mmCIF file with all atom_site columns, C-alpha atoms in Angstrom:
data_model
loop_
_atom_site.group_PDB
_atom_site.id
_atom_site.type_symbol
_atom_site.label_atom_id
_atom_site.label_alt_id
_atom_site.label_comp_id
_atom_site.label_asym_id
_atom_site.label_entity_id
_atom_site.label_seq_id
_atom_site.pdbx_PDB_ins_code
_atom_site.Cartn_x
_atom_site.Cartn_y
_atom_site.Cartn_z
_atom_site.occupancy
_atom_site.B_iso_or_equiv
_atom_site.pdbx_formal_charge
_atom_site.auth_seq_id
_atom_site.auth_comp_id
_atom_site.auth_asym_id
_atom_site.auth_atom_id
_atom_site.pdbx_PDB_model_num
ATOM 1   C CA . MET A 1 1   ? 17.958 -19.962 25.984  1.00 0.00 ? 1   MET A CA 1
ATOM 2   C CA . THR A 1 2   ? 17.432 -16.729 28.119  1.00 0.00 ? 2   THR A CA 1
ATOM 3   C CA . ALA A 1 3   ? 19.960 -17.888 30.669  1.00 0.00 ? 3   ALA A CA 1
ATOM 4   C CA . ARG A 1 4   ? 22.239 -18.527 27.965  1.00 0.00 ? 4   ARG A CA 1
ATOM 5   C CA . ARG A 1 5   ? 21.883 -15.050 26.621  1.00 0.00 ? 5   ARG A CA 1
ATOM 6   C CA . GLU A 1 6   ? 22.240 -13.591 29.867  1.00 0.00 ? 6   GLU A CA 1
ATOM 7   C CA . ALA A 1 7   ? 25.535 -15.279 30.368  1.00 0.00 ? 7   ALA A CA 1
ATOM 8   C CA . LEU A 1 8   ? 26.638 -14.395 26.892  1.00 0.00 ? 8   LEU A CA 1
ATOM 9   C CA . GLY A 1 9   ? 25.573 -10.658 27.818  1.00 0.00 ? 9   GLY A CA 1
ATOM 10  C CA . ARG A 1 10  ? 27.677 -10.717 31.184  1.00 0.00 ? 10  ARG A CA 1
ATOM 11  C CA . THR A 1 11  ? 30.873 -11.874 29.319  1.00 0.00 ? 11  THR A CA 1
ATOM 12  C CA . VAL A 1 12  ? 30.613 -9.215  26.752  1.00 0.00 ? 12  VAL A CA 1
ATOM 13  C CA . LEU A 1 13  ? 30.038 -6.562  29.394  1.00 0.00 ? 13  LEU A CA 1
ATOM 14  C CA . SER A 1 14  ? 33.073 -8.104  31.386  1.00 0.00 ? 14  SER A CA 1
ATOM 15  C CA . ILE A 1 15  ? 35.254 -7.903  28.405  1.00 0.00 ? 15  ILE A CA 1
ATOM 16  C CA . ALA A 1 16  ? 34.122 -4.341  27.388  1.00 0.00 ? 16  ALA A CA 1
ATOM 17  C CA . ARG A 1 17  ? 34.989 -3.309  30.977  1.00 0.00 ? 17  ARG A CA 1
ATOM 18  C CA . SER A 1 18  ? 38.301 -4.644  31.068  1.00 0.00 ? 18  SER A CA 1
ATOM 19  C CA . PRO A 1 19  ? 41.281 -2.418  31.420  1.00 0.00 ? 19  PRO A CA 1
ATOM 20  C CA . TRP A 1 20  ? 42.988 -4.608  28.903  1.00 0.00 ? 20  TRP A CA 1
ATOM 21  C CA . THR A 1 21  ? 40.292 -3.873  26.314  1.00 0.00 ? 21  THR A CA 1
ATOM 22  C CA . HIS A 1 22  ? 40.644 -0.418  27.017  1.00 0.00 ? 22  HIS A CA 1
ATOM 23  C CA . LEU A 1 23  ? 44.340 -0.430  26.593  1.00 0.00 ? 23  LEU A CA 1
ATOM 24  C CA . LEU A 1 24  ? 44.038 -2.309  23.287  1.00 0.00 ? 24  LEU A CA 1
ATOM 25  C CA . ALA A 1 25  ? 41.469 0.268   22.202  1.00 0.00 ? 25  ALA A CA 1
ATOM 26  C CA . CYS A 1 26  ? 43.866 3.190   22.812  1.00 0.00 ? 26  CYS A CA 1
ATOM 27  C CA . LEU A 1 27  ? 46.577 1.467   21.053  1.00 0.00 ? 27  LEU A CA 1
ATOM 28  C CA . ILE A 1 28  ? 44.638 0.987   18.178  1.00 0.00 ? 28  ILE A CA 1
ATOM 29  C CA . LEU A 1 29  ? 43.301 4.625   18.049  1.00 0.00 ? 29  LEU A CA 1
ATOM 30  C CA . LEU A 1 30  ? 46.968 5.592   18.263  1.00 0.00 ? 30  LEU A CA 1
ATOM 31  C CA . ALA A 1 31  ? 48.055 3.800   15.467  1.00 0.00 ? 31  ALA A CA 1
ATOM 32  C CA . LEU A 1 32  ? 45.151 4.987   13.198  1.00 0.00 ? 32  LEU A CA 1
ATOM 33  C CA . LEU A 1 33  ? 45.909 8.422   14.335  1.00 0.00 ? 33  LEU A CA 1
ATOM 34  C CA . GLN A 1 34  ? 49.473 8.281   13.430  1.00 0.00 ? 34  GLN A CA 1
ATOM 35  C CA . ALA A 1 35  ? 48.963 6.263   10.237  1.00 0.00 ? 35  ALA A CA 1
ATOM 36  C CA . PHE A 1 36  ? 46.452 8.798   8.689   1.00 0.00 ? 36  PHE A CA 1
ATOM 37  C CA . VAL A 1 37  ? 46.402 12.018  10.521  1.00 0.00 ? 37  VAL A CA 1
ATOM 38  C CA . VAL A 1 38  ? 49.301 13.114  12.869  1.00 0.00 ? 38  VAL A CA 1
ATOM 39  C CA . LYS A 1 39  ? 52.638 11.571  13.703  1.00 0.00 ? 39  LYS A CA 1
ATOM 40  C CA . PRO A 1 40  ? 55.138 12.403  16.400  1.00 0.00 ? 40  PRO A CA 1
ATOM 41  C CA . TYR A 1 41  ? 58.973 12.205  15.273  1.00 0.00 ? 41  TYR A CA 1
ATOM 42  C CA . ALA A 1 42  ? 62.013 12.955  17.347  1.00 0.00 ? 42  ALA A CA 1
ATOM 43  C CA . VAL A 1 43  ? 64.792 15.124  15.418  1.00 0.00 ? 43  VAL A CA 1
ATOM 44  C CA . PRO A 1 44  ? 68.095 12.911  15.363  1.00 0.00 ? 44  PRO A CA 1
ATOM 45  C CA . SER A 1 45  ? 70.552 15.666  14.264  1.00 0.00 ? 45  SER A CA 1
ATOM 46  C CA . ALA A 1 46  ? 71.539 19.233  13.858  1.00 0.00 ? 46  ALA A CA 1
ATOM 47  C CA . SER A 1 47  ? 70.913 19.260  10.078  1.00 0.00 ? 47  SER A CA 1
ATOM 48  C CA . MET A 1 48  ? 67.947 21.366  10.402  1.00 0.00 ? 48  MET A CA 1
ATOM 49  C CA . GLU A 1 49  ? 68.968 23.891  13.044  1.00 0.00 ? 49  GLU A CA 1
ATOM 50  C CA . PRO A 1 50  ? 67.948 26.464  14.067  1.00 0.00 ? 50  PRO A CA 1
ATOM 51  C CA . THR A 1 51  ? 64.569 25.597  12.772  1.00 0.00 ? 51  THR A CA 1
ATOM 52  C CA . VAL A 1 52  ? 64.458 22.355  14.663  1.00 0.00 ? 52  VAL A CA 1
ATOM 53  C CA . VAL A 1 53  ? 67.251 21.211  16.918  1.00 0.00 ? 53  VAL A CA 1
ATOM 54  C CA . THR A 1 54  ? 68.283 17.710  18.205  1.00 0.00 ? 54  THR A CA 1
ATOM 55  C CA . GLY A 1 55  ? 66.246 16.030  20.370  1.00 0.00 ? 55  GLY A CA 1
ATOM 56  C CA . ASP A 1 56  ? 62.911 18.041  19.253  1.00 0.00 ? 56  ASP A CA 1
ATOM 57  C CA . ARG A 1 57  ? 59.733 16.158  19.266  1.00 0.00 ? 57  ARG A CA 1
ATOM 58  C CA . ILE A 1 58  ? 57.835 17.554  16.115  1.00 0.00 ? 58  ILE A CA 1
ATOM 59  C CA . LEU A 1 59  ? 54.493 16.901  15.036  1.00 0.00 ? 59  LEU A CA 1
ATOM 60  C CA . VAL A 1 60  ? 53.964 15.845  11.223  1.00 0.00 ? 60  VAL A CA 1
ATOM 61  C CA . ASP A 1 61  ? 50.692 16.477  9.456   1.00 0.00 ? 61  ASP A CA 1
ATOM 62  C CA . ARG A 1 62  ? 49.894 13.455  7.264   1.00 0.00 ? 62  ARG A CA 1
ATOM 63  C CA . LEU A 1 63  ? 46.857 14.906  5.583   1.00 0.00 ? 63  LEU A CA 1
ATOM 64  C CA . ALA A 1 64  ? 48.859 17.834  4.370   1.00 0.00 ? 64  ALA A CA 1
ATOM 65  C CA . TYR A 1 65  ? 49.643 16.157  0.919   1.00 0.00 ? 65  TYR A CA 1
ATOM 66  C CA . VAL A 1 66  ? 46.528 14.123  0.383   1.00 0.00 ? 66  VAL A CA 1
ATOM 67  C CA . ARG A 1 67  ? 45.110 16.443  -2.407  1.00 0.00 ? 67  ARG A CA 1
ATOM 68  C CA . SER A 1 68  ? 48.321 17.908  -3.213  1.00 0.00 ? 68  SER A CA 1
ATOM 69  C CA . GLU A 1 69  ? 52.353 17.922  -3.129  1.00 0.00 ? 69  GLU A CA 1
ATOM 70  C CA . PRO A 1 70  ? 55.189 19.418  -1.264  1.00 0.00 ? 70  PRO A CA 1
ATOM 71  C CA . ALA A 1 71  ? 55.929 22.952  -2.255  1.00 0.00 ? 71  ALA A CA 1
ATOM 72  C CA . THR A 1 72  ? 59.098 24.843  -2.169  1.00 0.00 ? 72  THR A CA 1
ATOM 73  C CA . GLY A 1 73  ? 60.300 25.812  1.353   1.00 0.00 ? 73  GLY A CA 1
ATOM 74  C CA . GLU A 1 74  ? 58.112 23.616  3.449   1.00 0.00 ? 74  GLU A CA 1
ATOM 75  C CA . VAL A 1 75  ? 59.650 21.467  5.875   1.00 0.00 ? 75  VAL A CA 1
ATOM 76  C CA . VAL A 1 76  ? 58.875 17.692  5.403   1.00 0.00 ? 76  VAL A CA 1
ATOM 77  C CA . VAL A 1 77  ? 59.347 14.584  7.075   1.00 0.00 ? 77  VAL A CA 1
ATOM 78  C CA . PHE A 1 78  ? 60.252 11.561  4.774   1.00 0.00 ? 78  PHE A CA 1
ATOM 79  C CA . ASP A 1 79  ? 61.255 7.870   4.658   1.00 0.00 ? 79  ASP A CA 1
ATOM 80  C CA . GLU A 1 80  ? 65.088 7.977   3.614   1.00 0.00 ? 80  GLU A CA 1
ATOM 81  C CA . PRO A 1 81  ? 65.307 6.394   0.231   1.00 0.00 ? 81  PRO A CA 1
ATOM 82  C CA . ALA A 1 82  ? 67.297 3.095   0.254   1.00 0.00 ? 82  ALA A CA 1
ATOM 83  C CA . ALA A 1 83  ? 69.690 4.726   -2.349  1.00 0.00 ? 83  ALA A CA 1
ATOM 84  C CA . TRP A 1 84  ? 70.717 7.254   0.290   1.00 0.00 ? 84  TRP A CA 1
ATOM 85  C CA . ARG A 1 85  ? 71.995 4.585   2.674   1.00 0.00 ? 85  ARG A CA 1
ATOM 86  C CA . GLU A 1 86  ? 73.884 2.624   0.161   1.00 0.00 ? 86  GLU A CA 1
ATOM 87  C CA . GLY A 1 87  ? 76.536 0.421   1.645   1.00 0.00 ? 87  GLY A CA 1
ATOM 88  C CA . GLU A 1 88  ? 75.067 0.540   5.281   1.00 0.00 ? 88  GLU A CA 1
ATOM 89  C CA . VAL A 1 89  ? 74.172 -2.524  6.642   1.00 0.00 ? 89  VAL A CA 1
ATOM 90  C CA . GLU A 1 90  ? 71.730 -2.784  9.672   1.00 0.00 ? 90  GLU A CA 1
ATOM 91  C CA . ASP A 1 91  ? 71.620 -5.792  11.695  1.00 0.00 ? 91  ASP A CA 1
ATOM 92  C CA . ARG A 1 92  ? 68.436 -5.403  13.904  1.00 0.00 ? 92  ARG A CA 1
ATOM 93  C CA . SER A 1 93  ? 67.720 -7.883  16.401  1.00 0.00 ? 93  SER A CA 1
ATOM 94  C CA . THR A 1 94  ? 64.192 -9.237  16.566  1.00 0.00 ? 94  THR A CA 1
ATOM 95  C CA . LEU A 1 95  ? 63.794 -7.776  19.969  1.00 0.00 ? 95  LEU A CA 1
ATOM 96  C CA . ARG A 1 96  ? 64.708 -4.235  18.636  1.00 0.00 ? 96  ARG A CA 1
ATOM 97  C CA . THR A 1 97  ? 62.108 -5.086  15.535  1.00 0.00 ? 97  THR A CA 1
ATOM 98  C CA . LEU A 1 98  ? 59.576 -5.487  18.263  1.00 0.00 ? 98  LEU A CA 1
ATOM 99  C CA . ALA A 1 99  ? 60.665 -2.576  20.105  1.00 0.00 ? 99  ALA A CA 1
ATOM 100 C CA . GLY A 1 100 ? 60.302 -0.404  16.843  1.00 0.00 ? 100 GLY A CA 1
ATOM 101 C CA . VAL A 1 101 ? 56.764 -1.683  16.228  1.00 0.00 ? 101 VAL A CA 1
ATOM 102 C CA . VAL A 1 102 ? 55.553 -0.535  19.597  1.00 0.00 ? 102 VAL A CA 1
ATOM 103 C CA . GLY A 1 103 ? 57.638 3.079   19.143  1.00 0.00 ? 103 GLY A CA 1
ATOM 104 C CA . ASP A 1 104 ? 55.834 3.446   15.757  1.00 0.00 ? 104 ASP A CA 1
ATOM 105 C CA . THR A 1 105 ? 52.516 2.649   17.253  1.00 0.00 ? 105 THR A CA 1
ATOM 106 C CA . VAL A 1 106 ? 52.738 4.774   20.108  1.00 0.00 ? 106 VAL A CA 1
ATOM 107 C CA . GLY A 1 107 ? 55.068 7.646   18.721  1.00 0.00 ? 107 GLY A CA 1
ATOM 108 C CA . PHE A 1 108 ? 57.533 7.268   21.438  1.00 0.00 ? 108 PHE A CA 1
ATOM 109 C CA . GLY A 1 109 ? 60.742 5.036   21.572  1.00 0.00 ? 109 GLY A CA 1
ATOM 110 C CA . PRO A 1 110 ? 62.645 3.475   18.836  1.00 0.00 ? 110 PRO A CA 1
ATOM 111 C CA . SER A 1 111 ? 61.448 2.924   15.139  1.00 0.00 ? 111 SER A CA 1
ATOM 112 C CA . ASN A 1 112 ? 61.865 0.655   12.444  1.00 0.00 ? 112 ASN A CA 1
ATOM 113 C CA . HIS A 1 113 ? 61.778 3.580   10.038  1.00 0.00 ? 113 HIS A CA 1
ATOM 114 C CA . HIS A 1 114 ? 64.640 5.983   8.758   1.00 0.00 ? 114 HIS A CA 1
ATOM 115 C CA . ALA A 1 115 ? 62.836 9.123   9.136   1.00 0.00 ? 115 ALA A CA 1
ATOM 116 C CA . VAL A 1 116 ? 64.330 12.648  8.044   1.00 0.00 ? 116 VAL A CA 1
ATOM 117 C CA . VAL A 1 117 ? 63.439 15.866  8.060   1.00 0.00 ? 117 VAL A CA 1
ATOM 118 C CA . LYS A 1 118 ? 64.528 18.426  5.565   1.00 0.00 ? 118 LYS A CA 1
ATOM 119 C CA . ARG A 1 119 ? 63.263 21.573  3.583   1.00 0.00 ? 119 ARG A CA 1
ATOM 120 C CA . VAL A 1 120 ? 62.293 21.220  0.316   1.00 0.00 ? 120 VAL A CA 1
ATOM 121 C CA . VAL A 1 121 ? 64.217 23.500  -2.228  1.00 0.00 ? 121 VAL A CA 1
ATOM 122 C CA . ALA A 1 122 ? 63.119 22.515  -5.580  1.00 0.00 ? 122 ALA A CA 1
ATOM 123 C CA . THR A 1 123 ? 60.190 20.555  -6.941  1.00 0.00 ? 123 THR A CA 1
ATOM 124 C CA . ALA A 1 124 ? 59.150 18.930  -10.276 1.00 0.00 ? 124 ALA A CA 1
ATOM 125 C CA . GLY A 1 125 ? 60.342 21.083  -13.346 1.00 0.00 ? 125 GLY A CA 1
ATOM 126 C CA . ALA A 1 126 ? 63.051 23.121  -11.504 1.00 0.00 ? 126 ALA A CA 1
ATOM 127 C CA . GLU A 1 127 ? 66.097 23.766  -13.351 1.00 0.00 ? 127 GLU A CA 1
ATOM 128 C CA . ILE A 1 128 ? 69.591 23.004  -11.545 1.00 0.00 ? 128 ILE A CA 1
ATOM 129 C CA . THR A 1 129 ? 72.569 24.463  -13.015 1.00 0.00 ? 129 THR A CA 1
ATOM 130 C CA . ARG A 1 130 ? 76.099 25.731  -11.912 1.00 0.00 ? 130 ARG A CA 1
ATOM 131 C CA . GLY A 1 131 ? 77.196 29.185  -11.541 1.00 0.00 ? 131 GLY A CA 1
ATOM 132 C CA . ALA A 1 132 ? 80.264 31.074  -12.791 1.00 0.00 ? 132 ALA A CA 1
ATOM 133 C CA . ASP A 1 133 ? 81.837 29.613  -9.458  1.00 0.00 ? 133 ASP A CA 1
ATOM 134 C CA . PRO A 1 134 ? 81.344 25.463  -10.121 1.00 0.00 ? 134 PRO A CA 1
ATOM 135 C CA . GLN A 1 135 ? 80.852 24.934  -6.737  1.00 0.00 ? 135 GLN A CA 1
ATOM 136 C CA . THR A 1 136 ? 77.877 27.031  -6.419  1.00 0.00 ? 136 THR A CA 1
ATOM 137 C CA . LEU A 1 137 ? 74.424 25.494  -7.534  1.00 0.00 ? 137 LEU A CA 1
ATOM 138 C CA . LEU A 1 138 ? 71.622 27.582  -8.743  1.00 0.00 ? 138 LEU A CA 1
ATOM 139 C CA . ILE A 1 139 ? 67.814 26.550  -8.569  1.00 0.00 ? 139 ILE A CA 1
ATOM 140 C CA . ASP A 1 140 ? 65.793 28.240  -11.341 1.00 0.00 ? 140 ASP A CA 1
ATOM 141 C CA . GLY A 1 141 ? 68.935 30.935  -11.413 1.00 0.00 ? 141 GLY A CA 1
ATOM 142 C CA . VAL A 1 142 ? 68.909 31.491  -7.536  1.00 0.00 ? 142 VAL A CA 1
ATOM 143 C CA . PRO A 1 143 ? 71.935 30.286  -5.749  1.00 0.00 ? 143 PRO A CA 1
ATOM 144 C CA . LEU A 1 144 ? 71.393 27.625  -3.125  1.00 0.00 ? 144 LEU A CA 1
ATOM 145 C CA . PRO A 1 145 ? 72.079 29.588  -0.035  1.00 0.00 ? 145 PRO A CA 1
ATOM 146 C CA . ALA A 1 146 ? 75.452 28.675  1.789   1.00 0.00 ? 146 ALA A CA 1
ATOM 147 C CA . ASP A 1 147 ? 75.961 25.825  -0.389  1.00 0.00 ? 147 ASP A CA 1
ATOM 148 C CA . GLN A 1 148 ? 78.414 23.338  0.849   1.00 0.00 ? 148 GLN A CA 1
ATOM 149 C CA . ALA A 1 149 ? 77.058 20.759  -1.588  1.00 0.00 ? 149 ALA A CA 1
ATOM 150 C CA . ALA A 1 150 ? 79.911 20.728  -3.699  1.00 0.00 ? 150 ALA A CA 1
ATOM 151 C CA . SER A 1 151 ? 80.083 17.907  -5.872  1.00 0.00 ? 151 SER A CA 1
ATOM 152 C CA . SER A 1 152 ? 83.729 16.788  -7.013  1.00 0.00 ? 152 SER A CA 1
ATOM 153 C CA . VAL A 1 153 ? 83.657 18.806  -10.031 1.00 0.00 ? 153 VAL A CA 1
ATOM 154 C CA . PRO A 1 154 ? 86.990 20.516  -9.887  1.00 0.00 ? 154 PRO A CA 1
ATOM 155 C CA . ALA A 1 155 ? 87.041 24.218  -9.095  1.00 0.00 ? 155 ALA A CA 1
ATOM 156 C CA . GLY A 1 156 ? 88.625 25.385  -12.295 1.00 0.00 ? 156 GLY A CA 1
ATOM 157 C CA . GLY A 1 157 ? 85.780 24.192  -14.369 1.00 0.00 ? 157 GLY A CA 1
ATOM 158 C CA . CYS A 1 158 ? 83.522 21.155  -15.487 1.00 0.00 ? 158 CYS A CA 1
ATOM 159 C CA . ALA A 1 159 ? 84.850 17.871  -16.064 1.00 0.00 ? 159 ALA A CA 1
ATOM 160 C CA . PRO A 1 160 ? 83.125 16.396  -18.031 1.00 0.00 ? 160 PRO A CA 1
ATOM 161 C CA . ALA A 1 161 ? 81.240 18.956  -19.442 1.00 0.00 ? 161 ALA A CA 1
ATOM 162 C CA . ALA A 1 162 ? 77.916 17.270  -18.896 1.00 0.00 ? 162 ALA A CA 1
ATOM 163 C CA . ALA A 1 163 ? 78.486 17.786  -15.124 1.00 0.00 ? 163 ALA A CA 1
ATOM 164 C CA . CYS A 1 164 ? 77.516 21.670  -16.096 1.00 0.00 ? 164 CYS A CA 1
ATOM 165 C CA . ALA A 1 165 ? 74.693 20.782  -18.262 1.00 0.00 ? 165 ALA A CA 1
ATOM 166 C CA . PRO A 1 166 ? 71.292 21.838  -16.659 1.00 0.00 ? 166 PRO A CA 1
ATOM 167 C CA . PHE A 1 167 ? 69.231 19.103  -14.840 1.00 0.00 ? 167 PHE A CA 1
ATOM 168 C CA . VAL A 1 168 ? 65.320 19.627  -14.444 1.00 0.00 ? 168 VAL A CA 1
ATOM 169 C CA . VAL A 1 169 ? 63.645 17.791  -11.503 1.00 0.00 ? 169 VAL A CA 1
ATOM 170 C CA . PRO A 1 170 ? 61.558 14.950  -12.797 1.00 0.00 ? 170 PRO A CA 1
ATOM 171 C CA . VAL A 1 171 ? 58.008 14.821  -12.052 1.00 0.00 ? 171 VAL A CA 1
ATOM 172 C CA . GLY A 1 172 ? 57.449 13.082  -8.661  1.00 0.00 ? 172 GLY A CA 1
ATOM 173 C CA . MET A 1 173 ? 60.703 14.028  -7.126  1.00 0.00 ? 173 MET A CA 1
ATOM 174 C CA . LEU A 1 174 ? 61.829 16.627  -4.882  1.00 0.00 ? 174 LEU A CA 1
ATOM 175 C CA . LEU A 1 175 ? 65.521 17.983  -3.919  1.00 0.00 ? 175 LEU A CA 1
ATOM 176 C CA . VAL A 1 176 ? 65.648 18.754  -0.099  1.00 0.00 ? 176 VAL A CA 1
ATOM 177 C CA . ALA A 1 177 ? 68.145 20.393  2.067   1.00 0.00 ? 177 ALA A CA 1
ATOM 178 C CA . GLY A 1 178 ? 69.095 21.033  5.804   1.00 0.00 ? 178 GLY A CA 1
ATOM 179 C CA . ASP A 1 179 ? 68.983 24.570  7.039   1.00 0.00 ? 179 ASP A CA 1
ATOM 180 C CA . ASN A 1 180 ? 72.192 23.893  8.538   1.00 0.00 ? 180 ASN A CA 1
ATOM 181 C CA . ARG A 1 181 ? 73.943 23.343  5.456   1.00 0.00 ? 181 ARG A CA 1
ATOM 182 C CA . THR A 1 182 ? 77.382 22.611  6.570   1.00 0.00 ? 182 THR A CA 1
ATOM 183 C CA . VAL A 1 183 ? 76.434 19.431  8.575   1.00 0.00 ? 183 VAL A CA 1
ATOM 184 C CA . SER A 1 184 ? 73.578 18.186  6.677   1.00 0.00 ? 184 SER A CA 1
ATOM 185 C CA . SER A 1 185 ? 73.451 15.095  4.487   1.00 0.00 ? 185 SER A CA 1
ATOM 186 C CA . ASP A 1 186 ? 70.812 15.858  1.908   1.00 0.00 ? 186 ASP A CA 1
ATOM 187 C CA . SER A 1 187 ? 70.240 16.107  -2.100  1.00 0.00 ? 187 SER A CA 1
ATOM 188 C CA . PHE A 1 188 ? 73.443 18.124  -2.352  1.00 0.00 ? 188 PHE A CA 1
ATOM 189 C CA . SER A 1 189 ? 75.823 15.991  -0.753  1.00 0.00 ? 189 SER A CA 1
ATOM 190 C CA . PRO A 1 190 ? 79.299 15.243  -2.504  1.00 0.00 ? 190 PRO A CA 1
ATOM 191 C CA . CYS A 1 191 ? 79.496 12.439  -5.069  1.00 0.00 ? 191 CYS A CA 1
ATOM 192 C CA . VAL A 1 192 ? 82.286 10.816  -7.091  1.00 0.00 ? 192 VAL A CA 1
ATOM 193 C CA . GLN A 1 193 ? 81.972 11.550  -10.767 1.00 0.00 ? 193 GLN A CA 1
ATOM 194 C CA . ASP A 1 194 ? 83.479 9.793   -13.372 1.00 0.00 ? 194 ASP A CA 1
ATOM 195 C CA . SER A 1 195 ? 83.930 10.505  -17.214 1.00 0.00 ? 195 SER A CA 1
ATOM 196 C CA . THR A 1 196 ? 80.417 10.105  -18.041 1.00 0.00 ? 196 THR A CA 1
ATOM 197 C CA . ALA A 1 197 ? 78.680 11.682  -14.914 1.00 0.00 ? 197 ALA A CA 1
ATOM 198 C CA . SER A 1 198 ? 76.148 14.498  -15.263 1.00 0.00 ? 198 SER A CA 1
ATOM 199 C CA . LEU A 1 199 ? 74.925 17.160  -12.606 1.00 0.00 ? 199 LEU A CA 1
ATOM 200 C CA . GLY A 1 200 ? 71.927 14.888  -12.038 1.00 0.00 ? 200 GLY A CA 1
ATOM 201 C CA . ASP A 1 201 ? 74.187 12.206  -10.982 1.00 0.00 ? 201 ASP A CA 1
ATOM 202 C CA . CYS A 1 202 ? 75.264 14.108  -7.932  1.00 0.00 ? 202 CYS A CA 1
ATOM 203 C CA . LEU A 1 203 ? 71.957 15.191  -6.884  1.00 0.00 ? 203 LEU A CA 1
ATOM 204 C CA . LYS A 1 204 ? 70.222 12.611  -4.650  1.00 0.00 ? 204 LYS A CA 1
ATOM 205 C CA . LEU A 1 205 ? 66.362 12.830  -5.214  1.00 0.00 ? 205 LEU A CA 1
ATOM 206 C CA . VAL A 1 206 ? 63.580 12.156  -2.967  1.00 0.00 ? 206 VAL A CA 1
ATOM 207 C CA . PRO A 1 207 ? 60.446 10.540  -4.379  1.00 0.00 ? 207 PRO A CA 1
ATOM 208 C CA . THR A 1 208 ? 57.230 12.320  -3.308  1.00 0.00 ? 208 THR A CA 1
ATOM 209 C CA . THR A 1 209 ? 55.767 8.916   -2.323  1.00 0.00 ? 209 THR A CA 1
ATOM 210 C CA . ASP A 1 210 ? 58.159 8.730   0.454   1.00 0.00 ? 210 ASP A CA 1
ATOM 211 C CA . VAL A 1 211 ? 57.218 11.858  1.958   1.00 0.00 ? 211 VAL A CA 1
ATOM 212 C CA . VAL A 1 212 ? 55.100 11.078  5.299   1.00 0.00 ? 212 VAL A CA 1
ATOM 213 C CA . GLY A 1 213 ? 53.854 14.756  5.809   1.00 0.00 ? 213 GLY A CA 1
ATOM 214 C CA . ARG A 1 214 ? 54.491 18.200  6.593   1.00 0.00 ? 214 ARG A CA 1
ATOM 215 C CA . ALA A 1 215 ? 56.378 19.104  9.778   1.00 0.00 ? 215 ALA A CA 1
ATOM 216 C CA . MET A 1 216 ? 53.985 21.572  11.309  1.00 0.00 ? 216 MET A CA 1
ATOM 217 C CA . TRP A 1 217 ? 54.986 21.875  15.273  1.00 0.00 ? 217 TRP A CA 1
ATOM 218 C CA . VAL A 1 218 ? 57.401 21.508  18.005  1.00 0.00 ? 218 VAL A CA 1
ATOM 219 C CA . LEU A 1 219 ? 55.632 19.666  20.760  1.00 0.00 ? 219 LEU A CA 1
ATOM 220 C CA . LEU A 1 220 ? 58.599 19.141  23.277  1.00 0.00 ? 220 LEU A CA 1
ATOM 221 C CA . PRO A 1 221 ? 60.590 20.387  25.030  1.00 0.00 ? 221 PRO A CA 1
ATOM 222 C CA . VAL A 1 222 ? 57.812 22.990  26.042  1.00 0.00 ? 222 VAL A CA 1
ATOM 223 C CA . SER A 1 223 ? 60.504 25.762  25.846  1.00 0.00 ? 223 SER A CA 1
ATOM 224 C CA . ARG A 1 224 ? 60.549 25.337  22.072  1.00 0.00 ? 224 ARG A CA 1
ATOM 225 C CA . TRP A 1 225 ? 56.954 24.870  21.683  1.00 0.00 ? 225 TRP A CA 1
ATOM 226 C CA . GLY A 1 226 ? 55.749 26.504  18.547  1.00 0.00 ? 226 GLY A CA 1
ATOM 227 C CA . GLU A 1 227 ? 54.772 26.334  14.735  1.00 0.00 ? 227 GLU A CA 1
ATOM 228 C CA . ILE A 1 228 ? 57.600 25.200  12.169  1.00 0.00 ? 228 ILE A CA 1
ATOM 229 C CA . ALA A 1 229 ? 58.284 27.527  9.388   1.00 0.00 ? 229 ALA A CA 1
#
């Protein structure tokens, strides 16, 4: 019995000292950190310039909204809602999916998620209205800066009238926009209105449950290292 215990002890010690065991432990730790604490993301486009630029590697605080929800003005990363990708078809191979699993685990490489970084411009309860110029949107009476968000409402007025009726952001929803509005596909992207469309039909909402966390820091390149405001 003693010899058997000694043999078992040597086996356990050998496994514990194995570099493969250390690698597995590191991967598990990385996965846990990214799932619950902090996660790196690569910025895919110029829609948030100059705050963050294409290719920046940013860190996202996944604990920021454990006890609260995003506030107006904060930069957040969220999983792009399926409705935003309507009509898009992605044919992802098994190998690409596996590569995405690795990338999502270690934080570098391809991802299986459609992560988007934008600034919160309105939260639940905010009232969205049109200005004197129908192409201008106001949030609680304040114009959205550099609004290129024009829906398809004709410049001469609202048609139908419902397109000018105020819209209140529902509970659990956000309106987001890129800082570089001229190239940003966000909550205020153009849409096609029919005879029954309202202003709300031309606003793409983001559920707070899709928010991954708050973008807090530019990690790479080193020349751009700093806090995201």
